[in-house]
Coordinates of C-alpha atoms in Angstrom, one line a residue:
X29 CA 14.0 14.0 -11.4
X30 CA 11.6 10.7 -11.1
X31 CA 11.9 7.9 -13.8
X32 CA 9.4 7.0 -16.2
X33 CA 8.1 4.4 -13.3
X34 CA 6.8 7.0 -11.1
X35 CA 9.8 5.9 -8.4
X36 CA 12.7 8.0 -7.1
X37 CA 15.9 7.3 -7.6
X38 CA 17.5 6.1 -4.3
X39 CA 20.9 7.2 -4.6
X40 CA 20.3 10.7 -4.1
X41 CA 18.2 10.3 -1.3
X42 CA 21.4 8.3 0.2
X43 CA 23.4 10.9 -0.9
X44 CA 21.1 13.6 1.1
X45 CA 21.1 11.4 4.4
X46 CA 25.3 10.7 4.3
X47 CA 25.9 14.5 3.5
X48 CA 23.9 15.7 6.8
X49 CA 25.2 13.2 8.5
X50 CA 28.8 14.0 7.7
X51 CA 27.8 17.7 9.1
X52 CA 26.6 16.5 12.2
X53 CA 29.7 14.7 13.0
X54 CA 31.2 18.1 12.2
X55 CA 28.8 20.2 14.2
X56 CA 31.2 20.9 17.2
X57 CA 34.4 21.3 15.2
X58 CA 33.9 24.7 14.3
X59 CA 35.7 27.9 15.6
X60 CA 35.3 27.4 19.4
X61 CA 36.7 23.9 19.1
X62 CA 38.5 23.1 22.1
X63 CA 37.1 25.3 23.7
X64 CA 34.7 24.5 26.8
X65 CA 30.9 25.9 27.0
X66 CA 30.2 28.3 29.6
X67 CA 27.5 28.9 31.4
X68 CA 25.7 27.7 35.2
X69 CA 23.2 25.0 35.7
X70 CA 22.7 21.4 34.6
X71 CA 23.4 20.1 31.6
X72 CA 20.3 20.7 28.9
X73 CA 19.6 18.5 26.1
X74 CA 22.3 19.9 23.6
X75 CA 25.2 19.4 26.8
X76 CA 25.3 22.7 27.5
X77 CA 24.8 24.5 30.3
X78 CA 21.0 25.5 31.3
X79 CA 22.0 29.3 31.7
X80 CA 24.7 30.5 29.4
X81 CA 27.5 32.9 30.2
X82 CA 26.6 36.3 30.1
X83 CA 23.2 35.4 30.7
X84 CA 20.1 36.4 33.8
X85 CA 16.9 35.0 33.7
X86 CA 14.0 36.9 33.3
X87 CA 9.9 36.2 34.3
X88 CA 8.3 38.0 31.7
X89 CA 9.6 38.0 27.7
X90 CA 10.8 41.3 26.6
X91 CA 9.8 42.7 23.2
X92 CA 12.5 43.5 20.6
X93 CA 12.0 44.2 17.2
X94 CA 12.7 46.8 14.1
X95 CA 10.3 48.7 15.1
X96 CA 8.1 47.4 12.1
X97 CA 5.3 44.8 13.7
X98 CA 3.4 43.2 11.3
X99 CA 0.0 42.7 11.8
X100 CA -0.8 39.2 9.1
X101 CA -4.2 37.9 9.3
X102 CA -3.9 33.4 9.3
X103 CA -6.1 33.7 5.8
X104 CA -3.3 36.0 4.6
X105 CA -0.2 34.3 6.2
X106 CA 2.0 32.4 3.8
X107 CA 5.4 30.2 4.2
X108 CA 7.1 30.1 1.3
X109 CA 10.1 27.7 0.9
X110 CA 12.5 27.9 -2.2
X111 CA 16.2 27.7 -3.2
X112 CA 17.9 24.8 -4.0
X113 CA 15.5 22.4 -3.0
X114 CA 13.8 19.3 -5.5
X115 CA 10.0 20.6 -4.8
X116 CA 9.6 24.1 -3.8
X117 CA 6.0 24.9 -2.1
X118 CA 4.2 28.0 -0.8
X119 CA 2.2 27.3 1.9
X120 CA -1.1 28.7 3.2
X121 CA -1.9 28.3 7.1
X122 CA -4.3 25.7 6.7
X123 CA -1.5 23.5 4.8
X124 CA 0.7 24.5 7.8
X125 CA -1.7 23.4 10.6
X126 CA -1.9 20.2 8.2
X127 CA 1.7 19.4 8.8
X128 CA 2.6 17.5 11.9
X129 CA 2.4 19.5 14.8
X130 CA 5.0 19.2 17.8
X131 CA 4.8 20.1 21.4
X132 CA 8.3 21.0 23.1
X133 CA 9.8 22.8 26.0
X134 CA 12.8 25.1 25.1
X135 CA 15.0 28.2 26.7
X136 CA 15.0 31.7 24.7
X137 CA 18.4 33.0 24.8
X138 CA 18.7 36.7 23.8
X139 CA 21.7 38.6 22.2
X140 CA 20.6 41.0 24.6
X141 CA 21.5 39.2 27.5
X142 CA 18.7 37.8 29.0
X143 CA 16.9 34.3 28.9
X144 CA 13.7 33.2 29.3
X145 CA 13.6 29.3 30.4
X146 CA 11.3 26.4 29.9
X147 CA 9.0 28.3 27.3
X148 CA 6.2 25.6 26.0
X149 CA 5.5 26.0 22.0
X150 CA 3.9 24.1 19.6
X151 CA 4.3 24.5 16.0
X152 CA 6.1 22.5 12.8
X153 CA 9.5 21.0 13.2
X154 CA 11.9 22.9 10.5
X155 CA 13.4 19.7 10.0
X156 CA 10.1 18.4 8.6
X157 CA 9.2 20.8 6.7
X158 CA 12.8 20.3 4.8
X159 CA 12.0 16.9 4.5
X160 CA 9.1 17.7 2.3
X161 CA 10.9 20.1 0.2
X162 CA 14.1 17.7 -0.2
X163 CA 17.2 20.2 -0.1
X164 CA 19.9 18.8 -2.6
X165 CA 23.2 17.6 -1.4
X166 CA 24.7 21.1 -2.0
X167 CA 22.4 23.0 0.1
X168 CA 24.6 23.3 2.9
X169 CA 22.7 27.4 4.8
X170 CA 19.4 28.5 4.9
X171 CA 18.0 32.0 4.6
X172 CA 15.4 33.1 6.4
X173 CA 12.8 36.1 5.3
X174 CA 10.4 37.9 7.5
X175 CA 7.5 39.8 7.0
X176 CA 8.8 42.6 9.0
X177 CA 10.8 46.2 7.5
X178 CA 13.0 48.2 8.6
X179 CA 11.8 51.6 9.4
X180 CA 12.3 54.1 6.8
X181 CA 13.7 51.5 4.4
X182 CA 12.6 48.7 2.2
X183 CA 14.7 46.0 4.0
X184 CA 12.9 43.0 4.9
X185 CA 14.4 41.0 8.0
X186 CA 16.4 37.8 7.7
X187 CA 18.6 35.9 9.5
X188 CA 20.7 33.5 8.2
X189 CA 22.0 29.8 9.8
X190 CA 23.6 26.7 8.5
X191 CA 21.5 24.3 7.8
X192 CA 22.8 21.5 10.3
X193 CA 21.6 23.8 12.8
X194 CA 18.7 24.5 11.3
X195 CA 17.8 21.1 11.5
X196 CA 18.3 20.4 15.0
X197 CA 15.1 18.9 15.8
X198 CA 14.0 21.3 19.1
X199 CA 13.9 24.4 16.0
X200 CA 10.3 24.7 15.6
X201 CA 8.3 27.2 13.3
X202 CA 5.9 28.1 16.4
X203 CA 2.2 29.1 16.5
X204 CA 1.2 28.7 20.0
X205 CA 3.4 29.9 23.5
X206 CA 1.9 28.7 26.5
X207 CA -1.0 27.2 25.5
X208 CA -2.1 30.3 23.5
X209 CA -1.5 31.9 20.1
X210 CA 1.9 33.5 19.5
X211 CA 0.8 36.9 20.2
X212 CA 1.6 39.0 17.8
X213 CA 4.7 41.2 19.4
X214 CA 6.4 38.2 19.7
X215 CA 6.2 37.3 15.7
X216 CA 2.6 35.4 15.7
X217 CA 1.1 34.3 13.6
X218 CA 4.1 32.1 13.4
X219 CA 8.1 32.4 14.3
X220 CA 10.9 30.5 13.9
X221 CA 12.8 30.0 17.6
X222 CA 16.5 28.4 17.7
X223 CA 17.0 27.5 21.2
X224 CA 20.4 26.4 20.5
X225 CA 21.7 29.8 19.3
X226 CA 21.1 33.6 20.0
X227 CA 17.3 34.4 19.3
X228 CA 17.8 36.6 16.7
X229 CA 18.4 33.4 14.5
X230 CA 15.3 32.9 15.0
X231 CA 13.1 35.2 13.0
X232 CA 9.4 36.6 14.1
X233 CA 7.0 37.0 11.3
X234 CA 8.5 34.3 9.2
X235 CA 7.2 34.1 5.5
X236 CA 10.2 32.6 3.6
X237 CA 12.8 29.9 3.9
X238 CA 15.8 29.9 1.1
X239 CA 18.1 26.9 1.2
X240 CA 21.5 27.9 -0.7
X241 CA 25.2 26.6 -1.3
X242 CA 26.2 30.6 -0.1
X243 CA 26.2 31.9 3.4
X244 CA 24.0 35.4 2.9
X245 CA 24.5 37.1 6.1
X246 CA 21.2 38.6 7.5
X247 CA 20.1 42.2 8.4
X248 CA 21.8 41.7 12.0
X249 CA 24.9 39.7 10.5
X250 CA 26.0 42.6 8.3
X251 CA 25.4 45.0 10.6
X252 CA 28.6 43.5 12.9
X253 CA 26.7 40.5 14.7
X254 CA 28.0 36.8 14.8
X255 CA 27.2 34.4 11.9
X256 CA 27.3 31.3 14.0
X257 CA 25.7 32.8 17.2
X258 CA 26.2 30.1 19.9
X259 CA 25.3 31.3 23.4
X260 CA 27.5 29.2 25.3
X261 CA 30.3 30.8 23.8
X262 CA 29.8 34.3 24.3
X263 CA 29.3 34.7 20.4
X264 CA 27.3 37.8 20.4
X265 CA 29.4 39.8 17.7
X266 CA 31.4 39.3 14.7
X267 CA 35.2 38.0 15.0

């Protein structure tokens, strides 16, 4: 909370900065530490590998989905972003458009094996939209709610990641592939894309970001897929 002056205190906010900072450093000393990425192709701008193992590259971008696709008119859209975070917000697309928009070039890699390279998006930086919301130091994953169902079911989609790679600055909530509106197959009006992990991460139809202290696994994570989900690794399935 503010003081009586209006001004926030600024050891929390240090606090915030030296806790991500402390899991950046930590970033590559998860499970595959030691281990080497793997993959063909110059180095892209995480160090890896253009092409991950496992991976062909493919033209045209295949559809996946649960079979739900969920048509959501931009008056109707909303993001809403909650958990433990110090001010919680709802936003309508016009506040989204407001936000600063960024332009990028990133690779699709899906679980499925394929990749599609040197996609052009423009949409919200994730890491900016968590700067407005200000996480608190404990907030260490965030899950991530869709707008899509499972068939037959009342599951909604999510798909959970921690938050230092959440935060990588090429994760985008996009709007606009190839200089046009994310058509709607593909999640528009707006998706969250991952480029560093599996796709699925990732989720189309995005309408709800939770930050939490707990890792809740998504609809693919219980259902035997990896929780980490790092291309360059092979890490398509639960160990």
């Amino acid at each position: 909370m503010s003081g009586g002056d209006g001004k926030k205190p600024i050891k929390p906010l240090i606090e915030r900065k030296q806790a991500f900072a402390e899991r950046q450093a930590a970033r590559g000393r998860g499970v595959f530490a030691g281990q080497k990425p793997d993959g063909v192709g110059p180095p892209n701008r995480h160090g890896m590998p253009k092409l991950p193992v496992g991976q062909y590259a493919v033209e045209k971008w295949p559809v996946l989905d649960l079979g739900d696709e969920p048509h959501i008119a931009k008056e109707a859209w909303r993001l809403e972003v909650d958990g433990l975070v110090e001010a919680p917000h709802v936003y309508t697309w016009d506040e989204f458009m407001a936000l600063p928009q960024t332009e990028d070039t990133s690779d699709f890699h899906c679980v499925t094996s394929w990749s599609r390279m040197d996609n052009r998006w423009i949409g919200v930086r994730f890491a900016d939209i968590a700067a407005r919301a200000r996480p608190f130091p404990e907030a260490r994953h965030v899950l991530i709610t869709a707008y899509d169902i499972a068939p037959e079911t009342d599951i909604a989609y999510t798909t959970n990641l921690a938050i230092d790679e959440a935060m990588q600055p090429d994760v985008l909530l996009v709007h606009t592939w190839e200089g046009a509106p994310l058509p709607i197959e593909h999640g528009g009006p707006v998706r969250m894309i991952t480029p560093q992990l599996y796709a699925w991460k990732g989720a189309k139809w995005i309408r709800r970001i939770t930050f939490s202290a707990e890792d809740r696994p998504g609809y693919w994570e219980v259902r035997g897929y990896s929780n980490t989900a790092y291309p360059w690794f092979n890490d398509r399935y639960s160990r």
